[in-house]
PDB file of C-alpha atoms in Angstrom:
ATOM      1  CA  UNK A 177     191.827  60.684 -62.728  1.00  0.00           C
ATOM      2  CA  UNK A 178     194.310  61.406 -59.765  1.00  0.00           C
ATOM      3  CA  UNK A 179     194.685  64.053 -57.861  1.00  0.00           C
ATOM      4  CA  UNK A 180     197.647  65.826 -57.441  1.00  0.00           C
ATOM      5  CA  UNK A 181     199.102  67.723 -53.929  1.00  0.00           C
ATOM      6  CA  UNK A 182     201.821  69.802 -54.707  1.00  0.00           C
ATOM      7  CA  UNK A 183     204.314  71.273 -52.057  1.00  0.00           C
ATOM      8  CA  UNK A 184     202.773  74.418 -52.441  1.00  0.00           C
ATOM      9  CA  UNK A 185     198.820  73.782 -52.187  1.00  0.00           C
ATOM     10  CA  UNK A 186     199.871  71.911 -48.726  1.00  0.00           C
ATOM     11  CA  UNK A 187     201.994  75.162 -47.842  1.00  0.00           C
ATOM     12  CA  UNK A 188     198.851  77.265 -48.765  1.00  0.00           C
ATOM     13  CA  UNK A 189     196.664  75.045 -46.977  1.00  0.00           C
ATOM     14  CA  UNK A 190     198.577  75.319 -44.000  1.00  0.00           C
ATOM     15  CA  UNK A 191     199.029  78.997 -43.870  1.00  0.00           C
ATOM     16  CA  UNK A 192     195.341  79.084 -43.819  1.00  0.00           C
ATOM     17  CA  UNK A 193     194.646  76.471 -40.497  1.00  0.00           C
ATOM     18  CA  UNK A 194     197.619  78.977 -39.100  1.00  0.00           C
ATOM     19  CA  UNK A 195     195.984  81.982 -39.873  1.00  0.00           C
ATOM     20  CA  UNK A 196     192.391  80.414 -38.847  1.00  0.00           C
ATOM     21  CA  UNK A 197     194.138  79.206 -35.234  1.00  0.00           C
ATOM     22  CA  UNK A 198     195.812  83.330 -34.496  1.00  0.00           C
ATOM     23  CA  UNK A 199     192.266  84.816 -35.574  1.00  0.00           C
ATOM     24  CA  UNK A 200     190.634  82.029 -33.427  1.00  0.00           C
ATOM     25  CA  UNK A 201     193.813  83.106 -30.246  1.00  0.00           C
ATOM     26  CA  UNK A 202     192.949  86.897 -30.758  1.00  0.00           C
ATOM     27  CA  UNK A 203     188.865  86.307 -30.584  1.00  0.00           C
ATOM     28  CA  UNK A 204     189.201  85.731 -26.974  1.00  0.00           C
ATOM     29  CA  UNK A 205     190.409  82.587 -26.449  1.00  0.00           C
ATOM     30  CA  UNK A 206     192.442  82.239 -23.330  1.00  0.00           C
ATOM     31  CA  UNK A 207     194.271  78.828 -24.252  1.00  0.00           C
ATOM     32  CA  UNK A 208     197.810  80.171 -23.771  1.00  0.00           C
ATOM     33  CA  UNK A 209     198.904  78.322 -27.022  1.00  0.00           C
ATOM     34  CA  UNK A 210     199.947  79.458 -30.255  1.00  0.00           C
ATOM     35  CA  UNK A 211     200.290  77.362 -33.431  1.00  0.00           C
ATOM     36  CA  UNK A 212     204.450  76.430 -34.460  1.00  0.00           C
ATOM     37  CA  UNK A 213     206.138  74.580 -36.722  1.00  0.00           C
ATOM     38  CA  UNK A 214     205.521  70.835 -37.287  1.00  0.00           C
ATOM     39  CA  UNK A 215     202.121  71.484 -35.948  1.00  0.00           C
ATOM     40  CA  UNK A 216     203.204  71.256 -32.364  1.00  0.00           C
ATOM     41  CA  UNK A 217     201.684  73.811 -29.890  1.00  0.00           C
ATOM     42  CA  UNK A 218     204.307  75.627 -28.094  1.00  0.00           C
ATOM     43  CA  UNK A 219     203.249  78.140 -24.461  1.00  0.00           C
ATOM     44  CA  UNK A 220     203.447  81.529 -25.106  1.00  0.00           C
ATOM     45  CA  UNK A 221     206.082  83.474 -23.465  1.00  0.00           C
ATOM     46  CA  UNK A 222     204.871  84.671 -19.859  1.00  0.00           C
ATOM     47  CA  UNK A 223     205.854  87.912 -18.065  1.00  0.00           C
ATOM     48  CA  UNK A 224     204.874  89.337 -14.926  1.00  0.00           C
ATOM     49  CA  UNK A 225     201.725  87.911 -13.394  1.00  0.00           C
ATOM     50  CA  UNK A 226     201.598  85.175 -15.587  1.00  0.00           C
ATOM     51  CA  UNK A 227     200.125  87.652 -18.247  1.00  0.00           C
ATOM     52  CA  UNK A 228     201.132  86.301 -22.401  1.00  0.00           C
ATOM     53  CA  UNK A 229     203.155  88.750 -24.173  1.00  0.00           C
ATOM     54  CA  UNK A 230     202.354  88.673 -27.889  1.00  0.00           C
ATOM     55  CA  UNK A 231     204.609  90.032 -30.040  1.00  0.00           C
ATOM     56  CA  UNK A 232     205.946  92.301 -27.119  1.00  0.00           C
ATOM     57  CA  UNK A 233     203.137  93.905 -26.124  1.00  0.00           C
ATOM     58  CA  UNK A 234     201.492  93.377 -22.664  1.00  0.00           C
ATOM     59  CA  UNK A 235     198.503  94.160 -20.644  1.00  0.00           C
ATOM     60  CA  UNK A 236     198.976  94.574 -16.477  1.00  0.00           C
ATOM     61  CA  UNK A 237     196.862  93.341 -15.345  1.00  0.00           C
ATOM     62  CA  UNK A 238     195.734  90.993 -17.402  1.00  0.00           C
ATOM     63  CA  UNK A 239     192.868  89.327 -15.375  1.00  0.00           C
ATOM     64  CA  UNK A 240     190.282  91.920 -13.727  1.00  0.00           C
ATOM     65  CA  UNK A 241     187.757  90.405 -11.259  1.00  0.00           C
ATOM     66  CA  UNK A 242     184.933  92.386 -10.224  1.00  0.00           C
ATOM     67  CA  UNK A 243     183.129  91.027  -7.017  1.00  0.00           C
ATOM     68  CA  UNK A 244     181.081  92.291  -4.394  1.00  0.00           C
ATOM     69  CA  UNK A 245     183.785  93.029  -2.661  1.00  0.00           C
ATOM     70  CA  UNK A 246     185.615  94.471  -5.411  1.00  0.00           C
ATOM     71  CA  UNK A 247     184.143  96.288  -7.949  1.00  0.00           C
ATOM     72  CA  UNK A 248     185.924  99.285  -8.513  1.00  0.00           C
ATOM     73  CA  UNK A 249     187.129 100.542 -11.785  1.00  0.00           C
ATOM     74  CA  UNK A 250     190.172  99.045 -12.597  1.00  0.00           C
ATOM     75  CA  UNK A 251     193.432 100.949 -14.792  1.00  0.00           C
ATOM     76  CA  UNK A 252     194.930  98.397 -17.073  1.00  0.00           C
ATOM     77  CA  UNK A 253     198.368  99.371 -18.297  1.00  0.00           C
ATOM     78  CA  UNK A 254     199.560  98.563 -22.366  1.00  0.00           C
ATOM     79  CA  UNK A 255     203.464  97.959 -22.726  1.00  0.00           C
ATOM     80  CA  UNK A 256     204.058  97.944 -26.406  1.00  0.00           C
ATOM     81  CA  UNK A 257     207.293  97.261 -28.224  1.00  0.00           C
ATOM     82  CA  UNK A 258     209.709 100.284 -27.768  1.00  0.00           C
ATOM     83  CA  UNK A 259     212.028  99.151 -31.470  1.00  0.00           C
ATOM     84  CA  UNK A 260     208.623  99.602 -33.399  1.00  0.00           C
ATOM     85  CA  UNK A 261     206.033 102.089 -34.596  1.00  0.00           C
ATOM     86  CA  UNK A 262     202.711 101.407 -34.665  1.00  0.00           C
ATOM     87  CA  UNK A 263     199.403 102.233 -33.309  1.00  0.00           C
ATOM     88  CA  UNK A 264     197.616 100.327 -30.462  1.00  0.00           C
ATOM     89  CA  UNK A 265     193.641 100.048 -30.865  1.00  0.00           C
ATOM     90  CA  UNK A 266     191.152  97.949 -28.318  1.00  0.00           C
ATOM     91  CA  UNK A 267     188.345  95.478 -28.946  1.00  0.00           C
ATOM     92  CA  UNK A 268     186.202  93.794 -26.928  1.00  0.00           C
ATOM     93  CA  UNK A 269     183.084  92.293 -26.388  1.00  0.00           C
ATOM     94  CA  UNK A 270     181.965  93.636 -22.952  1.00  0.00           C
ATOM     95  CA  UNK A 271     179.548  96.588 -23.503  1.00  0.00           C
ATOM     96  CA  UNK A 272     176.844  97.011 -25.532  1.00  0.00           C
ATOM     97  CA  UNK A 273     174.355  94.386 -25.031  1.00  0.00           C
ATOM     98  CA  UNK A 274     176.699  92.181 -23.235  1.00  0.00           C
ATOM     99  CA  UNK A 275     176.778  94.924 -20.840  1.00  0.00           C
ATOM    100  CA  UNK A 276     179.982  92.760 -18.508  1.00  0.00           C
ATOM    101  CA  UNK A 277     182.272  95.888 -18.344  1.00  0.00           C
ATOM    102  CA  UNK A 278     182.980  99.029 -20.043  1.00  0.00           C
ATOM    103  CA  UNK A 279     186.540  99.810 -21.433  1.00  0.00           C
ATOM    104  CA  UNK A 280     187.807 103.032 -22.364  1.00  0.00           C
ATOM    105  CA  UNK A 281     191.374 104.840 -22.808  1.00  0.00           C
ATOM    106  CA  UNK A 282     192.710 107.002 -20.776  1.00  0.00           C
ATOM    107  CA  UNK A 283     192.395 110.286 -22.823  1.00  0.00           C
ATOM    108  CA  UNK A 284     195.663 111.937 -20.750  1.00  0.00           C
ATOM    109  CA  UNK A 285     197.576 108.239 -22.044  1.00  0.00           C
ATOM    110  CA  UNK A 286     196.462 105.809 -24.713  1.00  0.00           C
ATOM    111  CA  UNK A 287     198.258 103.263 -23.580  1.00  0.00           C
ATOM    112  CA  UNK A 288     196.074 103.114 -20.003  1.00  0.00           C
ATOM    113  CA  UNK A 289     192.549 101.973 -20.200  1.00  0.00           C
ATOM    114  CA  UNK A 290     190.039 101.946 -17.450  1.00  0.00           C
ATOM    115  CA  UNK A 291     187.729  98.590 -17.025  1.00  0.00           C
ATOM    116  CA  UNK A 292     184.320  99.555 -15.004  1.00  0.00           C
ATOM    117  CA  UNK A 293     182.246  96.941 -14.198  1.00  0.00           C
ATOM    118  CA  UNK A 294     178.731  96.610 -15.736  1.00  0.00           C
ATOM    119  CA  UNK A 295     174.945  95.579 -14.891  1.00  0.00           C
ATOM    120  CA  UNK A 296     175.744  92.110 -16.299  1.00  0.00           C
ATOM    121  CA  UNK A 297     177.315  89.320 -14.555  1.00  0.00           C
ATOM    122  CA  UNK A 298     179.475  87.127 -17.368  1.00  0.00           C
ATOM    123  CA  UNK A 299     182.641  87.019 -18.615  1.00  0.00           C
ATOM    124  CA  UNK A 300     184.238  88.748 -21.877  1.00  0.00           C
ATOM    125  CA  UNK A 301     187.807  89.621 -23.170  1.00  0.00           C
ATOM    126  CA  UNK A 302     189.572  93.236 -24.170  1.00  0.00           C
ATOM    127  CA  UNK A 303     192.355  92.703 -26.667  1.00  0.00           C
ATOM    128  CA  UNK A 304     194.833  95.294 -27.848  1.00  0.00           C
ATOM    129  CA  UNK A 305     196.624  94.903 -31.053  1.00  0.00           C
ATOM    130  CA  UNK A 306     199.452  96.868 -32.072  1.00  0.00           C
ATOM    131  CA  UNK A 307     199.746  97.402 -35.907  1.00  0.00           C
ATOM    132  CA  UNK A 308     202.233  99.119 -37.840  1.00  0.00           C
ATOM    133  CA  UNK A 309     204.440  98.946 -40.854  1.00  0.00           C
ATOM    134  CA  UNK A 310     203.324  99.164 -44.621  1.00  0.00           C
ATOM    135  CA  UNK A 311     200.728  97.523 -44.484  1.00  0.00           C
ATOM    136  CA  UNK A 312     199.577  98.064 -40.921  1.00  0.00           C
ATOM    137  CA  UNK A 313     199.841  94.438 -40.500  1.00  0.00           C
ATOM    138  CA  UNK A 314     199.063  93.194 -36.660  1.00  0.00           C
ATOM    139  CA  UNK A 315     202.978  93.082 -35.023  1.00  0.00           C
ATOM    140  CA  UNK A 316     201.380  92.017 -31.390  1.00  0.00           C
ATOM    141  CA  UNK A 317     198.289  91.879 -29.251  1.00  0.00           C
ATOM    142  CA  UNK A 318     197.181  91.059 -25.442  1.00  0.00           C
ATOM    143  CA  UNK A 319     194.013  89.955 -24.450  1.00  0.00           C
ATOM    144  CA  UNK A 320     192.709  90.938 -20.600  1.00  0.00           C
ATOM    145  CA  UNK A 321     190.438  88.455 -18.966  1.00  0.00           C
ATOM    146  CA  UNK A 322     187.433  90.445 -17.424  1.00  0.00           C
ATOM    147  CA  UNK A 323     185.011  88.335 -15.173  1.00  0.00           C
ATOM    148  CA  UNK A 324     182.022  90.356 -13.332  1.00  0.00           C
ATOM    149  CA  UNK A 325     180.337  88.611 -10.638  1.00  0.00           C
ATOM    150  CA  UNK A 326     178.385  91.495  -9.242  1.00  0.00           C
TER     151      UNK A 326
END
């Protein structure tokens, strides 16, 4: 019996390794490349600092430090599209029994979010998506890099 591979089982196969590689990009991973056509891997577009912009939205800074000599909390910044609505949310896996940094809005602006640094020396990521339209799909995200050495 042979099997047969139609156009659209290799289209649905590679939708899903696409979708797996963005889930994988917006889990932390700081790789700087995204998934294109043909397969190839393509850098995504930098801005100021050097920071990604996905889908137009971008995090300044997007690499906090905290050392010994500096450890203060740090105010990062969220540009998001200005041609779309949506709604900007964070994730991260700094606090709770990571315990690497703590990151929380700005209640006065949502689109500012102080990073503190915690009792835990390690690395962890923040990301921000933006989602919006009818189905509140994810229309961009940026990740901040948070490293505390204290």
């Amino acid at each position: 019996m042979a099997t047969h591979f139609s156009a659209r089982s290799l289209f649905g196969v590679l939708a899903i390794a696409i979708a797996v590689a963005l889930v994988s990009g917006c889990s932390g991973s700081q790789a700087g490349l995204t998934p294109a056509a043909g397969g190839q891997s393509v850098v995504a577009p930098q801005v100021k600092n050097h920071c990604p912009a996905h889908g137009g939205v971008r995090a300044t800074p997007c690499v906090v430090d905290f050392t010994p000599s500096s450890y203060q909390p740090v105010t990062v910044t969220i540009r998001l599209p200005k041609d779309k609505k949506g709604t900007l949310s964070e994730v991260d896996n700094c606090g709770g029994a990571s315990g690497i940094a703590s990151v929380t809005v700005n209640p006065s602006d949502p689109t500012q979010y102080v990073v503190a640094a915690g009792a835990v020396t390690g690395y962890c990521t923040a990301t921000f998506n933006y989602n919006g339209g009818k189905h509140n799909k994810l229309l961009g995200y940026a990740n901040v890099a948070i490293t505390n050495s204290i």
